[in-house]
Amino acid sequence: MLQNGWDTFEIGTILRPFEGSISDASAILPEDRLYSQSNSFSVSVADWRIEKPLFNKDLCIDCQFCWIYCPDMSIISRDKKMVAVDYDHCKGCGICVQVCPTTPKALLMFPEQKDEEEALLEWPKKEKKEKEN
Ligand code: SF4
Ligand code: SF4
């Protein structure tokens, strides 16, 4: 099949995101949607990332700020609970880390090659509050 490059399309060309017709994509989980070849969901667009956000579920309060603010829809949330980061699409911008309100944060940026288990061991610990007399 002939594949066009971005500079060969006619003005006004429509790139359809899905195969066939989908009336309500929001009702279908991303992994269950039938994406077209021109949809960037089907390819990794994150191979130039140099830092990645890692997630510490023990600190998360499921506020969903990261999900709301991520500009690439790369926070995976199910039933209003933060589940994971989609590393095929995350660009490593760090916005999710900036908006995470917990102390310490439940998301932190680490170098791309960082081992997740190792990062969790190095995570800042929660400070215990001193009891007032
Ligand atoms: S680093 Fe940026 S792109 Fe990646 S999950 Fe966080 S907000 Fe989204
Ligand atoms: S912003 Fe932080 S606390 Fe809120 S859901 Fe995301 S990871 Fe959890």
mmCIF file of N, CA and C and ligand atoms in Angstrom, residues 53 70-72 74-75 85 89-96 109, ligand 1:
data_model
loop_
_atom_site.group_PDB
_atom_site.id
_atom_site.type_symbol
_atom_site.label_atom_id
_atom_site.label_comp_id
_atom_site.label_asym_id
_atom_site.label_seq_id
_atom_site.Cartn_x
_atom_site.Cartn_y
_atom_site.Cartn_z
ATOM 1 N N PRO A 53 8.851 9.934 34.260
ATOM 2 C CA PRO A 53 8.225 9.991 35.578
ATOM 3 C C PRO A 53 8.032 8.566 36.095
ATOM 4 N N CYS A 70 -1.657 16.080 32.238
ATOM 5 C CA CYS A 70 -0.702 15.508 31.264
ATOM 6 C C CYS A 70 -1.100 15.930 29.844
ATOM 7 N N PRO A 71 -0.217 16.609 29.110
ATOM 8 C CA PRO A 71 -0.593 17.081 27.768
ATOM 9 C C PRO A 71 -0.620 15.975 26.721
ATOM 10 N N ASP A 72 -0.179 14.770 27.085
ATOM 11 C CA ASP A 72 -0.124 13.683 26.107
ATOM 12 C C ASP A 72 -1.017 12.504 26.456
ATOM 13 N N SER A 74 -0.914 10.530 28.833
ATOM 14 C CA SER A 74 -0.025 9.396 29.112
ATOM 15 C C SER A 74 -0.148 8.865 30.536
ATOM 16 N N ILE A 75 -1.109 9.391 31.270
ATOM 17 C CA ILE A 75 -1.375 8.829 32.594
ATOM 18 C C ILE A 75 -2.535 7.860 32.437
ATOM 19 N N VAL A 85 2.017 4.900 34.066
ATOM 20 C CA VAL A 85 2.363 5.871 33.018
ATOM 21 C C VAL A 85 2.496 5.101 31.703
ATOM 22 N N HIS A 89 4.034 6.879 25.023
ATOM 23 C CA HIS A 89 3.591 8.203 24.581
ATOM 24 C C HIS A 89 4.066 9.339 25.471
ATOM 25 N N CYS A 90 4.469 9.040 26.698
ATOM 26 C CA CYS A 90 4.969 10.078 27.617
ATOM 27 C C CYS A 90 6.209 10.738 27.027
ATOM 28 N N LYS A 91 6.253 12.094 27.065
ATOM 29 C CA LYS A 91 7.388 12.833 26.497
ATOM 30 C C LYS A 91 8.409 13.237 27.562
ATOM 31 N N GLY A 92 8.085 12.962 28.820
ATOM 32 C CA GLY A 92 9.023 13.325 29.882
ATOM 33 C C GLY A 92 9.035 14.805 30.204
ATOM 34 N N CYS A 93 7.897 15.468 30.017
ATOM 35 C CA CYS A 93 7.848 16.921 30.249
ATOM 36 C C CYS A 93 7.865 17.270 31.739
ATOM 37 N N GLY A 94 7.428 16.346 32.595
ATOM 38 C CA GLY A 94 7.478 16.573 34.044
ATOM 39 C C GLY A 94 6.283 17.314 34.627
ATOM 40 N N ILE A 95 5.297 17.629 33.818
ATOM 41 C CA ILE A 95 4.124 18.366 34.330
ATOM 42 C C ILE A 95 3.393 17.549 35.400
ATOM 43 N N CYS A 96 3.275 16.239 35.181
ATOM 44 C CA CYS A 96 2.579 15.387 36.158
ATOM 45 C C CYS A 96 3.265 15.462 37.519
ATOM 46 N N MET A 109 10.621 12.521 38.651
ATOM 47 C CA MET A 109 11.368 12.317 37.406
ATOM 48 C C MET A 109 12.690 11.608 37.712
HETATM 49 S S1 SF4 B 1 6.058 13.522 31.988
HETATM 50 FE FE1 SF4 B 1 4.637 14.827 30.792
HETATM 51 S S2 SF4 B 1 3.975 13.498 29.110
HETATM 52 FE FE2 SF4 B 1 4.871 12.151 30.661
HETATM 53 S S3 SF4 B 1 3.159 11.463 31.906
HETATM 54 FE FE3 SF4 B 1 4.028 13.287 32.903
HETATM 55 S S4 SF4 B 1 2.841 15.002 32.118
HETATM 56 FE FE4 SF4 B 1 2.471 13.259 30.770
#
